[in-house]
GROMACS .gro file of N, CA and C in nm:
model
  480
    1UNK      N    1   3.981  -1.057   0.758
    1UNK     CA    2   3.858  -0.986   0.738
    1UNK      C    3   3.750  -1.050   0.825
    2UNK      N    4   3.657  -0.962   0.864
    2UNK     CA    5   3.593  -1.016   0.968
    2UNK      C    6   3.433  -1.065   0.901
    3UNK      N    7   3.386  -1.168   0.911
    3UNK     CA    8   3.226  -1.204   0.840
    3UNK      C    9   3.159  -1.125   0.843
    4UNK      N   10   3.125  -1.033   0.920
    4UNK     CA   11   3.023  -0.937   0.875
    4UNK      C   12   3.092  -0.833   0.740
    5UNK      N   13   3.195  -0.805   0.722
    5UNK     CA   14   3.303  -0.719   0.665
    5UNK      C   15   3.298  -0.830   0.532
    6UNK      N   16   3.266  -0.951   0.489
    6UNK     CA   17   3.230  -1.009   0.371
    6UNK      C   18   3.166  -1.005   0.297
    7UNK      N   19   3.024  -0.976   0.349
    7UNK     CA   20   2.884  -0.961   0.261
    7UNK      C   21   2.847  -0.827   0.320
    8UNK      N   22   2.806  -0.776   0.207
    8UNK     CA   23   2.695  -0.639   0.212
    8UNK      C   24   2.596  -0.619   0.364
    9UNK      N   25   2.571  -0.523   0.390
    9UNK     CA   26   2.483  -0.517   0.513
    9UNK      C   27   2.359  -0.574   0.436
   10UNK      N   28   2.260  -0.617   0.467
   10UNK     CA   29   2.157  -0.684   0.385
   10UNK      C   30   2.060  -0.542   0.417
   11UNK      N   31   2.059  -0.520   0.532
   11UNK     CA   32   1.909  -0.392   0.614
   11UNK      C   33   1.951  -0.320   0.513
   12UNK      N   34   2.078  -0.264   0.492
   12UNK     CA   35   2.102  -0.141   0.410
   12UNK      C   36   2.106  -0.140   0.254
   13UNK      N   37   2.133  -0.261   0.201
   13UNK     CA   38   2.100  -0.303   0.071
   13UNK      C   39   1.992  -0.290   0.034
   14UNK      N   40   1.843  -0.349   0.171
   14UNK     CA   41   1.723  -0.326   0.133
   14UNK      C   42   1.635  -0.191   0.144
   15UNK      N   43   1.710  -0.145   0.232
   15UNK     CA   44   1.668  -0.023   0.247
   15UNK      C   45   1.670   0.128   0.140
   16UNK      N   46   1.801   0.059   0.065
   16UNK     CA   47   1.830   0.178  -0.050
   16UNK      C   48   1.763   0.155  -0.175
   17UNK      N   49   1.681  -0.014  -0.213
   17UNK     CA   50   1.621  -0.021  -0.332
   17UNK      C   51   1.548   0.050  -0.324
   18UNK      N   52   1.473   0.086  -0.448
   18UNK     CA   53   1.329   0.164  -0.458
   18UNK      C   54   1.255   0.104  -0.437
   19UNK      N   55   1.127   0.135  -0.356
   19UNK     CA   56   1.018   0.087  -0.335
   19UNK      C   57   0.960   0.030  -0.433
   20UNK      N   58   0.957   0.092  -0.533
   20UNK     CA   59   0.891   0.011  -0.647
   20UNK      C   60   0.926  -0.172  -0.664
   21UNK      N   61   1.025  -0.204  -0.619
   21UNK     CA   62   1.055  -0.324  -0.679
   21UNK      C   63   0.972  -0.392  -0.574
   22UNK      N   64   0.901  -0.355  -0.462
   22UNK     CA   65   0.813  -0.411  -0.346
   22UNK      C   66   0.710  -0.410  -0.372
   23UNK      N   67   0.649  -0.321  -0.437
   23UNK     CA   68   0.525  -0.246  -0.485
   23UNK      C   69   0.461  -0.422  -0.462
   24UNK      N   70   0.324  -0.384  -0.475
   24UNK     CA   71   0.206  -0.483  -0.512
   24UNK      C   72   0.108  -0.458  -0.511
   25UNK      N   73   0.036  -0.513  -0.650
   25UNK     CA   74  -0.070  -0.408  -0.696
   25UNK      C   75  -0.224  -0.391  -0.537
   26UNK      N   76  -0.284  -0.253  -0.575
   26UNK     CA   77  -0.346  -0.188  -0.498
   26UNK      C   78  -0.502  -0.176  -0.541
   27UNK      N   79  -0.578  -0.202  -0.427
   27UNK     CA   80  -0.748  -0.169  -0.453
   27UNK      C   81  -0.700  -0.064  -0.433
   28UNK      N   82  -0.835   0.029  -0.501
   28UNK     CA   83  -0.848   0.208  -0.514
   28UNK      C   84  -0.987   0.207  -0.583
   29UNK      N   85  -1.021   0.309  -0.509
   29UNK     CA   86  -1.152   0.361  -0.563
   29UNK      C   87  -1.137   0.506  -0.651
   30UNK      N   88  -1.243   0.518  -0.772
   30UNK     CA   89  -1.211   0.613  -0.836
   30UNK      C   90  -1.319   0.720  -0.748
   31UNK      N   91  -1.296   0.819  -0.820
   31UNK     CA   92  -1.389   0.932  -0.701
   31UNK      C   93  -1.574   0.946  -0.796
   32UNK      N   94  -1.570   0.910  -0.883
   32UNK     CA   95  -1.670   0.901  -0.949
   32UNK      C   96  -1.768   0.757  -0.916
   33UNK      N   97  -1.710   0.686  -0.907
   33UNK     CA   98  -1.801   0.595  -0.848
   33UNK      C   99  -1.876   0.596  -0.727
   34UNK      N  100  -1.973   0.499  -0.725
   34UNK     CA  101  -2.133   0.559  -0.633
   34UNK      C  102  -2.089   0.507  -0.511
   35UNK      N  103  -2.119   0.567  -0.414
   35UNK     CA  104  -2.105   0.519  -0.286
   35UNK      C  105  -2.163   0.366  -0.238
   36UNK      N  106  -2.242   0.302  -0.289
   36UNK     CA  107  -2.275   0.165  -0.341
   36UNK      C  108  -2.166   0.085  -0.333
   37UNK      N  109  -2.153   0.089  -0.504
   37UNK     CA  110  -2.025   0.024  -0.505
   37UNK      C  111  -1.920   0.037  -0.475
   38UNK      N  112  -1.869   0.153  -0.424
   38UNK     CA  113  -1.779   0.155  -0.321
   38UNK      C  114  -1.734   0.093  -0.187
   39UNK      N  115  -1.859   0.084  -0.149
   39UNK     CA  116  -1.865  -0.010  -0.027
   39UNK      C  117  -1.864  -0.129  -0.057
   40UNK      N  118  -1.910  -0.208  -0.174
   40UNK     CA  119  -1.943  -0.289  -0.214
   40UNK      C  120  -1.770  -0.343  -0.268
   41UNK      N  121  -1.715  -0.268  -0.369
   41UNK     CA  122  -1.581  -0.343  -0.349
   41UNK      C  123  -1.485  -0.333  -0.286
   42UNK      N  124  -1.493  -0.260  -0.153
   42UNK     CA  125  -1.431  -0.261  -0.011
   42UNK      C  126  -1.457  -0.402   0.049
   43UNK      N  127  -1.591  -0.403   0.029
   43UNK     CA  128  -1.627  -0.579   0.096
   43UNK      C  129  -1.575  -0.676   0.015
   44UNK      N  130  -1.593  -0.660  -0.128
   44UNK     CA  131  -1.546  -0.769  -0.194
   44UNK      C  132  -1.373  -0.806  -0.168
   45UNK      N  133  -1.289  -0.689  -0.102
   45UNK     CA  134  -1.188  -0.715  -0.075
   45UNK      C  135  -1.116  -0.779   0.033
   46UNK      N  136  -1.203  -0.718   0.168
   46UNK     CA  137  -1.172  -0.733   0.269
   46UNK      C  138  -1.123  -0.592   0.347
   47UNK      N  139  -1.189  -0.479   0.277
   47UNK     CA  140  -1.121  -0.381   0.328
   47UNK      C  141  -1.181  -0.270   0.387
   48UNK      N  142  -1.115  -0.171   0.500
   48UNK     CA  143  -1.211  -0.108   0.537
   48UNK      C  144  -1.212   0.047   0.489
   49UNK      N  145  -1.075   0.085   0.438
   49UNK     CA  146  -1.056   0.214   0.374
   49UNK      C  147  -0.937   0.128   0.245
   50UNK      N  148  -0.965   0.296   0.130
   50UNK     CA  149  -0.852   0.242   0.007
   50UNK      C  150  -0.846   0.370  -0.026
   51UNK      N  151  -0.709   0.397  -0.117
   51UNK     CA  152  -0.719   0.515  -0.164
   51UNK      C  153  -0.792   0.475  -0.317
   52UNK      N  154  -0.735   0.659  -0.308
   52UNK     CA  155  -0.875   0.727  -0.406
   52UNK      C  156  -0.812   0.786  -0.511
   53UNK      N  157  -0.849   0.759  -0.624
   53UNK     CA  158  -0.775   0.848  -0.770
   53UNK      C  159  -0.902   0.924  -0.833
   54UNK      N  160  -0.871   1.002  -0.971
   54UNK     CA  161  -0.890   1.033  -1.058
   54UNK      C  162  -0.952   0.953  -1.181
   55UNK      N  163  -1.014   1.021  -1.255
   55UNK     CA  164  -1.026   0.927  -1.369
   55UNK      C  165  -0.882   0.900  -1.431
   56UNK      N  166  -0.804   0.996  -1.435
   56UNK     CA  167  -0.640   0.982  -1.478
   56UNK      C  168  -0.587   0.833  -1.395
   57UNK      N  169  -0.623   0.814  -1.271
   57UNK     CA  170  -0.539   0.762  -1.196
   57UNK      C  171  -0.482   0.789  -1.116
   58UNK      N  172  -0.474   0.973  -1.062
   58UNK     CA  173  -0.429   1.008  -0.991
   58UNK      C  174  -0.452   1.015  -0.822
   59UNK      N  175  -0.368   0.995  -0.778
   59UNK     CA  176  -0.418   1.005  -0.604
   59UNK      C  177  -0.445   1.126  -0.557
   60UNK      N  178  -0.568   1.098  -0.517
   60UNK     CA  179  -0.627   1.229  -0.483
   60UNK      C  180  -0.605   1.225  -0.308
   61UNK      N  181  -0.646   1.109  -0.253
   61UNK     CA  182  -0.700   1.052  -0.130
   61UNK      C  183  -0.735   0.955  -0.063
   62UNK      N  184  -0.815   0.926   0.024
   62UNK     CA  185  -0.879   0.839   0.056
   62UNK      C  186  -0.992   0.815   0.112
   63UNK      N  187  -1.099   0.724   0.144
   63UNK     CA  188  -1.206   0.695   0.175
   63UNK      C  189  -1.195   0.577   0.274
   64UNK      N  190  -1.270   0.558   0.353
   64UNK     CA  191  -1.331   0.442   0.416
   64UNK      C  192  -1.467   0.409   0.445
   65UNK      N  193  -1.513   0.302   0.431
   65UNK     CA  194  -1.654   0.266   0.460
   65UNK      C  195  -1.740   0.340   0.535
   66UNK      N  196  -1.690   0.367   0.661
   66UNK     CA  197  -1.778   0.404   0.764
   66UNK      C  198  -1.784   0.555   0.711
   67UNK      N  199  -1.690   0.670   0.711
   67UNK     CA  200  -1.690   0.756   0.609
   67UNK      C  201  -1.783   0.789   0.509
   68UNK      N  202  -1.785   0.732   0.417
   68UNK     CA  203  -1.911   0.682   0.307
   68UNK      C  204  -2.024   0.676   0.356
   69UNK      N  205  -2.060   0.564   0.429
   69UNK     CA  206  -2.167   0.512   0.498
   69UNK      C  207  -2.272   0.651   0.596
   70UNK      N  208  -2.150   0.692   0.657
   70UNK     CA  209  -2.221   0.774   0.770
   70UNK      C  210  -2.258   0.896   0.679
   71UNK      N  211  -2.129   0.966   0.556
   71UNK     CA  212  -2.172   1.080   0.516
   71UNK      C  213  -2.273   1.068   0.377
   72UNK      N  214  -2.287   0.986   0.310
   72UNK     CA  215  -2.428   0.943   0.226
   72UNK      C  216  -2.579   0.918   0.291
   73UNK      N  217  -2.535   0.846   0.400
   73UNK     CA  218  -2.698   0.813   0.437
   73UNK      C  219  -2.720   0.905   0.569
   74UNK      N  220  -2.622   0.985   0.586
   74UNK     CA  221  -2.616   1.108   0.686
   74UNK      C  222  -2.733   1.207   0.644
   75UNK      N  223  -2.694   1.224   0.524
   75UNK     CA  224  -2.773   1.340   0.453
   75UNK      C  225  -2.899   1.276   0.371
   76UNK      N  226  -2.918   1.168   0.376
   76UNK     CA  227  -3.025   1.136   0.304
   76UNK      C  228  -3.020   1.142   0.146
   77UNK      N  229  -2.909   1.100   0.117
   77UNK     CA  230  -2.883   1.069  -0.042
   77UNK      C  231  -2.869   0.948  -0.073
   78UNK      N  232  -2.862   0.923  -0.216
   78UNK     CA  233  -2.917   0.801  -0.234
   78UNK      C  234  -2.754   0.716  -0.304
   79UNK      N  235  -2.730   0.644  -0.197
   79UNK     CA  236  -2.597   0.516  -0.242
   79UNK      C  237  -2.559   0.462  -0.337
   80UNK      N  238  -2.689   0.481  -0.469
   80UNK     CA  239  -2.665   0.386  -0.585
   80UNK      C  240  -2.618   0.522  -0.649
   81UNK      N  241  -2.637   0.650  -0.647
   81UNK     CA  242  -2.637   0.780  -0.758
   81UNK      C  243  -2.507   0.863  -0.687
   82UNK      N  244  -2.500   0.871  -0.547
   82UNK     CA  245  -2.421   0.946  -0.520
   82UNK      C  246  -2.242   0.893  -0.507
   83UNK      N  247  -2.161   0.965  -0.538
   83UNK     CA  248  -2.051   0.952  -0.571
   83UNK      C  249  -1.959   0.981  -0.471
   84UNK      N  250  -1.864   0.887  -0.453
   84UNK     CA  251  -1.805   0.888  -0.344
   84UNK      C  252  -1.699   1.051  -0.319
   85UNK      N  253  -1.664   1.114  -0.429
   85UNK     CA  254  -1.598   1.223  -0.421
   85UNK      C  255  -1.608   1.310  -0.298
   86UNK      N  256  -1.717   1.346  -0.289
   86UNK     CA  257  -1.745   1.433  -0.136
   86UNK      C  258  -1.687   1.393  -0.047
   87UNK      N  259  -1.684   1.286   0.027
   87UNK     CA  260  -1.628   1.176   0.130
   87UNK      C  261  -1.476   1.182   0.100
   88UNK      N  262  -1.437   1.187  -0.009
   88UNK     CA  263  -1.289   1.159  -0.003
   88UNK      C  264  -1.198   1.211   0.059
   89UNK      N  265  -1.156   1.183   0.212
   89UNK     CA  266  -1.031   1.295   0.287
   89UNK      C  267  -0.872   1.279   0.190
   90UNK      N  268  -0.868   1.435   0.086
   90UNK     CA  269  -0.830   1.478   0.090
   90UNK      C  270  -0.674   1.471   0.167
   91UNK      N  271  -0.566   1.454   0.030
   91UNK     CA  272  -0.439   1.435   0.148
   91UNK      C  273  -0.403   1.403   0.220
   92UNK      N  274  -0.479   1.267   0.274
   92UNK     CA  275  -0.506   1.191   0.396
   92UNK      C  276  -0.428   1.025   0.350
   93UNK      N  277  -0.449   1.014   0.230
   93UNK     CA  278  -0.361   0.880   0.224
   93UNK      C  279  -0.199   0.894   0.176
   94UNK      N  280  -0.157   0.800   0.287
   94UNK     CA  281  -0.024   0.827   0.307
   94UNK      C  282   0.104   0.724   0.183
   95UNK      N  283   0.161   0.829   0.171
   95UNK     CA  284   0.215   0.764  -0.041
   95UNK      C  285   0.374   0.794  -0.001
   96UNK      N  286   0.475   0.736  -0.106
   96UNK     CA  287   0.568   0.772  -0.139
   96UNK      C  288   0.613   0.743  -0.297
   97UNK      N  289   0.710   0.782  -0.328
   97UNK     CA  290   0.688   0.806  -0.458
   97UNK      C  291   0.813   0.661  -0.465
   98UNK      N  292   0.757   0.608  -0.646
   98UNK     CA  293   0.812   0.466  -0.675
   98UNK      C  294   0.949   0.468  -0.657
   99UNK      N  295   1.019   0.594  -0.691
   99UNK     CA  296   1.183   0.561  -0.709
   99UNK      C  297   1.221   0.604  -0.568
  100UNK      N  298   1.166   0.645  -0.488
  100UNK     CA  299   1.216   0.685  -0.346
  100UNK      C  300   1.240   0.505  -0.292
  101UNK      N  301   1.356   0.551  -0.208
  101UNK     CA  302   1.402   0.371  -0.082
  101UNK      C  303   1.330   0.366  -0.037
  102UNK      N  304   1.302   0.220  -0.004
  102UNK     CA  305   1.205   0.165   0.086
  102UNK      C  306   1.267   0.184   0.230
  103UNK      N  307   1.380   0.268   0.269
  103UNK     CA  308   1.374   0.330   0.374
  103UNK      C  309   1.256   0.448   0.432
  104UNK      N  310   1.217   0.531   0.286
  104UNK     CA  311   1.100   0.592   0.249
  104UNK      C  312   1.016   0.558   0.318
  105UNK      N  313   0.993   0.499   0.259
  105UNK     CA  314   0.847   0.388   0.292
  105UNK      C  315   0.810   0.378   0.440
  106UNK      N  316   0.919   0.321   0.487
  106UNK     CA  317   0.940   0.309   0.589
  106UNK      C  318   0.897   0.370   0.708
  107UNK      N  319   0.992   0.497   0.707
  107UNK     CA  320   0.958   0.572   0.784
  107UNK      C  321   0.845   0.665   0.765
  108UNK      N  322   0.754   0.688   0.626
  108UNK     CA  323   0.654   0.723   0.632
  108UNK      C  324   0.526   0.664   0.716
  109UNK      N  325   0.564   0.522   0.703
  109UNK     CA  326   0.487   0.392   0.772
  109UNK      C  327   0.476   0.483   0.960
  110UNK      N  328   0.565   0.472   0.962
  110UNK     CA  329   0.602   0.492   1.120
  110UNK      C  330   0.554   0.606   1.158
  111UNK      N  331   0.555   0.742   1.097
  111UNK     CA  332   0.508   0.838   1.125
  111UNK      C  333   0.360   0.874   1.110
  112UNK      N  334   0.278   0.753   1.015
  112UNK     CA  335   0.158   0.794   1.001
  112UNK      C  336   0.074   0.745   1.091
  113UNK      N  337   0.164   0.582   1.107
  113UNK     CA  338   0.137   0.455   1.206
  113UNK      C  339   0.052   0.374   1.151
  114UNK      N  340   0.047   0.370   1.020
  114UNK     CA  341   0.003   0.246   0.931
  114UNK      C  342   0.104   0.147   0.890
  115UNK      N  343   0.104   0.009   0.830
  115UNK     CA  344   0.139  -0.074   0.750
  115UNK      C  345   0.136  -0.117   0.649
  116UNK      N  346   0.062   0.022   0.563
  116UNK     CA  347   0.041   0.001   0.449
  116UNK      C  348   0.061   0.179   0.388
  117UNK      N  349   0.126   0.196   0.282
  117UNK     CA  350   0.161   0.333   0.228
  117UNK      C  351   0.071   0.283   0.053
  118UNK      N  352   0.025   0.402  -0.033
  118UNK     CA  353   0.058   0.389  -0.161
  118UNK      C  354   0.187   0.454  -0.215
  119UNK      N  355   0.195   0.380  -0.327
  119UNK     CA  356   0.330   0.451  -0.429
  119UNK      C  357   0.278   0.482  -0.547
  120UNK      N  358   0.364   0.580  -0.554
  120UNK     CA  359   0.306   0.682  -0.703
  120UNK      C  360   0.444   0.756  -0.764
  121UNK      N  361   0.415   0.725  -0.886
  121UNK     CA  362   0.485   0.795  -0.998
  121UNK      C  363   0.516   0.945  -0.949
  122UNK      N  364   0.546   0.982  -1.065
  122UNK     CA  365   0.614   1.117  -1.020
  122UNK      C  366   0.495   1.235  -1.045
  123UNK      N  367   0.397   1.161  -1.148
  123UNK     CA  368   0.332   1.247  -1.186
  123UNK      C  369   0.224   1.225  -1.046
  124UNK      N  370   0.228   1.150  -0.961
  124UNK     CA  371   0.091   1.110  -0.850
  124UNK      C  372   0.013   1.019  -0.868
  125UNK      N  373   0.032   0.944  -0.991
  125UNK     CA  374  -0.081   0.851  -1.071
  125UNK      C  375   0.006   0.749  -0.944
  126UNK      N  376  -0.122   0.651  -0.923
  126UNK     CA  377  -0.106   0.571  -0.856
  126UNK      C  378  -0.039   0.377  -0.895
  127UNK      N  379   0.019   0.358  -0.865
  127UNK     CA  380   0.167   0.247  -0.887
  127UNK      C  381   0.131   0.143  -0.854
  128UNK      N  382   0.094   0.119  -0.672
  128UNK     CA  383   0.098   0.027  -0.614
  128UNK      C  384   0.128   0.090  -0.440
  129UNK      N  385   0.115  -0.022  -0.381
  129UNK     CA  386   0.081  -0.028  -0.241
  129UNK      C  387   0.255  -0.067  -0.210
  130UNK      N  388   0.279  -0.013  -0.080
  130UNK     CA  389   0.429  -0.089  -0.010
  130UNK      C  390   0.336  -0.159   0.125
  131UNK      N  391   0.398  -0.268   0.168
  131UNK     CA  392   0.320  -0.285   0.309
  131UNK      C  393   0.474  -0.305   0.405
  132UNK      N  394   0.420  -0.332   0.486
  132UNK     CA  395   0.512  -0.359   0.596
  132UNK      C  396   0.622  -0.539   0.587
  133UNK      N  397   0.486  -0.588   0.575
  133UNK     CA  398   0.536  -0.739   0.498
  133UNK      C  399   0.592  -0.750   0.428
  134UNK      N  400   0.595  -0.658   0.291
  134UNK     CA  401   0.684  -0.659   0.183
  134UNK      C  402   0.834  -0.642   0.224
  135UNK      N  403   0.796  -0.547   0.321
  135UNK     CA  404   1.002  -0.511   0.319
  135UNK      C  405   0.998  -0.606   0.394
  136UNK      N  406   0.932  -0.687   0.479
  136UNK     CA  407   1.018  -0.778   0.598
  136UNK      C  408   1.054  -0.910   0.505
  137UNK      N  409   0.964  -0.932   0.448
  137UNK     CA  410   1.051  -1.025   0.299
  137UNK      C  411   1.160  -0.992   0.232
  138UNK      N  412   1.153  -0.873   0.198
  138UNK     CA  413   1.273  -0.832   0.089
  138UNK      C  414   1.366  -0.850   0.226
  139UNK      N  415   1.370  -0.827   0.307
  139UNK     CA  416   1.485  -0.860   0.386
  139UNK      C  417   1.504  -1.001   0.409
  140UNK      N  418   1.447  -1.080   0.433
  140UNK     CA  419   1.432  -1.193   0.433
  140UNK      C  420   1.511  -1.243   0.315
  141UNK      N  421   1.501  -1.223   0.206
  141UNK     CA  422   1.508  -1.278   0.105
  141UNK      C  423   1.656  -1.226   0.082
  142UNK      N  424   1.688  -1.074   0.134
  142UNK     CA  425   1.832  -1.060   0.084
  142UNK      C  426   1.956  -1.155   0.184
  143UNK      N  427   1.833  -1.129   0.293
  143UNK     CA  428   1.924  -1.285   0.399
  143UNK      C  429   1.953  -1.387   0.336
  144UNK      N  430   1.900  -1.455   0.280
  144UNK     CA  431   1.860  -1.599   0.264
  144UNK      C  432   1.894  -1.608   0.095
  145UNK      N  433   1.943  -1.544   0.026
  145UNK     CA  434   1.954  -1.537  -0.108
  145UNK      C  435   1.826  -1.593  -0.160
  146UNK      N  436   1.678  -1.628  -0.141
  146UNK     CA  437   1.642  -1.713  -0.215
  146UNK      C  438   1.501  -1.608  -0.259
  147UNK      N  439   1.413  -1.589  -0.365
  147UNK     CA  440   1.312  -1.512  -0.397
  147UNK      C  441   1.228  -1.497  -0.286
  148UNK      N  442   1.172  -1.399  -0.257
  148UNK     CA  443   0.994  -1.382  -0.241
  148UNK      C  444   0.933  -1.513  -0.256
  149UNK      N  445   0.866  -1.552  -0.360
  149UNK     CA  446   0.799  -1.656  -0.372
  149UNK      C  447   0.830  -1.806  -0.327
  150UNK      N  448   0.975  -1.786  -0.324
  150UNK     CA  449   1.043  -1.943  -0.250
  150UNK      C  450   1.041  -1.934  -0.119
  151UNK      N  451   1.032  -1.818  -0.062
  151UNK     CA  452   1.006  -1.771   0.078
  151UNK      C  453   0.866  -1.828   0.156
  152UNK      N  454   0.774  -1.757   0.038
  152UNK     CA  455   0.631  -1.812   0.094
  152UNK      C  456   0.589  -1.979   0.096
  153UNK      N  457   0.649  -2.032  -0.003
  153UNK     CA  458   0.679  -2.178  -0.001
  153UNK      C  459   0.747  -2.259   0.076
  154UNK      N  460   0.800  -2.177   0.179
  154UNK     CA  461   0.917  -2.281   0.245
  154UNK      C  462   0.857  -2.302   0.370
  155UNK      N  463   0.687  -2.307   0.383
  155UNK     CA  464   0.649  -2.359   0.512
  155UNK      C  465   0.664  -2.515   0.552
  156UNK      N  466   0.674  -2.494   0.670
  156UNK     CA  467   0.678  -2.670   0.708
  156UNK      C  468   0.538  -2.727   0.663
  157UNK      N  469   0.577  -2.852   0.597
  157UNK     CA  470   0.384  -2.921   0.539
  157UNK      C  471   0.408  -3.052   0.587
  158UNK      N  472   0.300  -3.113   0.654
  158UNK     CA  473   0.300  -3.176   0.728
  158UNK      C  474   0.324  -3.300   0.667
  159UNK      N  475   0.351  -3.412   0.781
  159UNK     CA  476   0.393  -3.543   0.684
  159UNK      C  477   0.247  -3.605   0.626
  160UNK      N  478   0.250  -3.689   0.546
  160UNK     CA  479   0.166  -3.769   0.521
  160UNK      C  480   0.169  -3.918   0.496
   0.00000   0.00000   0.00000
């Protein structure tokens, strides 16, 4: 028998889990909140767009700062009262659903040309984020038998 013909393909092992088991939780803005704080916990994150739910939770969309920014103080409304809903493009953030493969994922990634997708239930309520990093770990990790988290730990630290 030949070594590769011993162990499982690892790409294809990782590729058929569900995304969900990658998932990691996700900023999102609800559509009711003020364009203010919207921007405001975009910054607190580090971010420049997030998707967008429902009061349910559901994914509606997405927003980004400049978005917000330009179409609130475009029109001369006021940032603390007005609500980010208007702004929200609509079918624009790119999702796959939790039990779909992170082959899914994947190639949604590629076709939108982001590194970051949301995941959502079946009903659309929003799950969690897949990134690009995630699967290159889960591969990593199906290489290497050893977790995620023992992964991120196994940097070289310097002597002392």
């Amino acid at each position: 028998m030949e070594p590769s013909e011993s162990k499982p393909n690892t790409k294809k092992v990782v590729e058929e889990k569900p995304v969900k088991e990658i998932a990691e939780r996700a900023v999102s803005l609800e559509t009711k909140a003020s364009a203010k704080s919207a921007v405001d916990h975009l910054d607190t994150h580090g971010l420049e767009a997030a998707p967008v739910t429902d009061a349910e939770g559901t994914l509606v969309g997405k927003i980004s700062k400049d978005r917000m920014i330009r179409g609130v103080s475009g029109r001369g409304h006021d940032p603390q009262t007005t609500p980010v809903e208007p702004e929200v493009e609509k079918e624009c953030e790119p999702y796959c659903y939790e039990h779909e493969p992170i082959a899914k994922a994947e190639e949604v990634m590629r076709e939108m040309k982001v590194d970051t997708i949301s995941v959502v239930s079946e009903e659309k309520k929003l799950v969690g984020k897949a990134t690009q990093d995630a699967i290159e770990e889960e591969r990593l990790k199906a290489e290497s038998g050893k977790p995620r988290t023992d992964l991120k730990d196994a940097k070289i630290k310097p002597n002392r």
